[in-house]
Amino acid sequence: MRYEEGVLAKGAEAVLRRRELFGLPAVEKVRVKKSYRLPALDEAIRAGRTRNEARMLEAIREAGVGSPRIYYYDPDGGVIFMEYLEGIRLKEVLEGGADGRVLYLVGEALGRIHSRGLSHGDLTTSNIIIHRGGVFFLDPSFGSRDASEEEMGVDVNLFLEAFRAAHPRWEELLKSFFEGYKESCPFWKEVFKKAEEIERRARYVKGV
Ligand SMILES: Nc1ncnc2c1ncn2[C@@H]1O[C@H](COP(=O)(O)OP(=O)(O)O)[C@@H](O)[C@H]1O
Ligand SMILES: [Mg+2]
């Protein structure tokens, strides 16, 4: 997909542009107005998600996992200025035939934020960047800083779903992901149990 000059990505919710801020490589993420929502509600939603994304990105970094630094954010304007990470999304890494090492690192990063009580909320392979050999999480606007085991189980499930779709040899690599997770999350058993329960429920609803 090709966008106009300087546009990194255009999603359902936001437009991301490559910027410079005091000479630093930056990304400007702007949440766009939705005309189908009542204006007051739309503003509250955009402000809430912008604020949560910025706070979550900070909390993830404080937990010792990579995420872009926040340079500036304005909830009312729906704008975040953050560090630009030169790297490759996990999506493309997997398409190129990743090895177990990167999956181990992703598992370890996820287990680490969970062990600090954080959930990500939207852990797809497009929201993970491999930058300078490390794992960086993006786009945690649906994350929580007081996460339940259920929310952590949802993170594991969502990631596994995206991962299975993206990699033909996912079964071999899955073990590395779980090993990494176990390494950093002391209550891994409870989270895996939750994840299995959530998957069973989803299968039941889909009737498969
Ligand atoms: N800080 C960043 N550095 C480099 N690329 C980024 C950064 N933030 C976002 N991107 C790129 O833009 C895409 C969309 O950003 P994201 O925050 O996930 O927005 P959306 O809410 O639209 O999914 C990402 O998948 C990534 O490719
Ligand atoms: Mg995203």
Tab-separated table of C-alpha atoms and ligand atoms in Angstrom, residues 8-16 27 29 31 53 68 82-87 89 122 126-129 138-139 141, ligand 1:
chain	number	residue	atom	x	y	z
A	8	LEU	CA	3.284	5.940	7.567
A	9	ALA	CA	-0.087	4.329	8.091
A	10	LYS	CA	-3.775	5.100	7.906
A	11	GLY	CA	-5.997	2.927	10.023
A	12	ALA	CA	-9.689	2.978	10.863
A	13	GLU	CA	-8.959	5.226	13.808
A	14	ALA	CA	-5.752	7.138	13.236
A	15	VAL	CA	-3.367	8.638	10.690
A	16	LEU	CA	0.370	8.294	11.389
A	27	VAL	CA	5.867	9.886	14.563
A	29	LYS	CA	-0.381	9.805	15.542
A	31	ARG	CA	-6.977	10.092	15.955
A	53	GLU	CA	-2.121	4.928	24.807
A	68	PRO	CA	8.448	4.381	21.669
A	82	MET	CA	6.445	9.730	19.849
A	83	GLU	CA	9.850	8.392	18.982
A	84	TYR	CA	10.154	6.915	15.488
A	85	LEU	CA	11.464	3.366	15.652
A	86	GLU	CA	13.470	2.302	12.651
A	87	GLY	CA	12.682	-1.371	12.396
A	89	ARG	CA	7.147	-5.142	12.118
A	122	ASP	CA	-4.390	-5.372	20.883
A	126	SER	CA	1.406	-5.225	13.255
A	127	ASN	CA	1.683	-3.765	16.747
A	128	ILE	CA	5.106	-5.270	17.468
A	129	ILE	CA	8.317	-3.828	15.979
A	138	LEU	CA	3.065	-0.241	19.842
A	139	ASP	CA	-0.578	0.767	19.967
A	141	SER	CA	-4.670	2.047	23.685
B	1	LIG	N1	6.736	4.837	16.823
B	1	LIG	C1	6.686	4.234	15.637
B	1	LIG	N2	7.815	4.022	14.937
B	1	LIG	C2	7.766	3.431	13.721
B	1	LIG	N3	6.637	2.997	13.120
B	1	LIG	C3	5.476	3.187	13.774
B	1	LIG	C4	5.440	3.815	15.063
B	1	LIG	N4	4.153	3.866	15.468
B	1	LIG	C5	3.433	3.299	14.491
B	1	LIG	N5	4.201	2.882	13.464
B	1	LIG	C6	3.745	2.219	12.213
B	1	LIG	O1	2.418	2.613	11.942
B	1	LIG	C7	1.525	1.489	12.005
B	1	LIG	C8	0.206	1.884	12.661
B	1	LIG	O2	0.448	2.395	13.967
B	1	LIG	P1	-0.511	2.049	15.180
B	1	LIG	O3	-0.082	2.857	16.357
B	1	LIG	O4	-0.555	0.572	15.345
B	1	LIG	O5	-1.901	2.639	14.650
B	1	LIG	P2	-3.317	1.966	14.411
B	1	LIG	O6	-4.094	2.355	15.637
B	1	LIG	O7	-3.832	2.611	13.169
B	1	LIG	O8	-3.144	0.476	14.278
B	1	LIG	C9	2.294	0.414	12.781
B	1	LIG	O9	1.877	-0.888	12.425
B	1	LIG	C10	3.727	0.707	12.384
B	1	LIG	O10	4.008	0.108	11.135
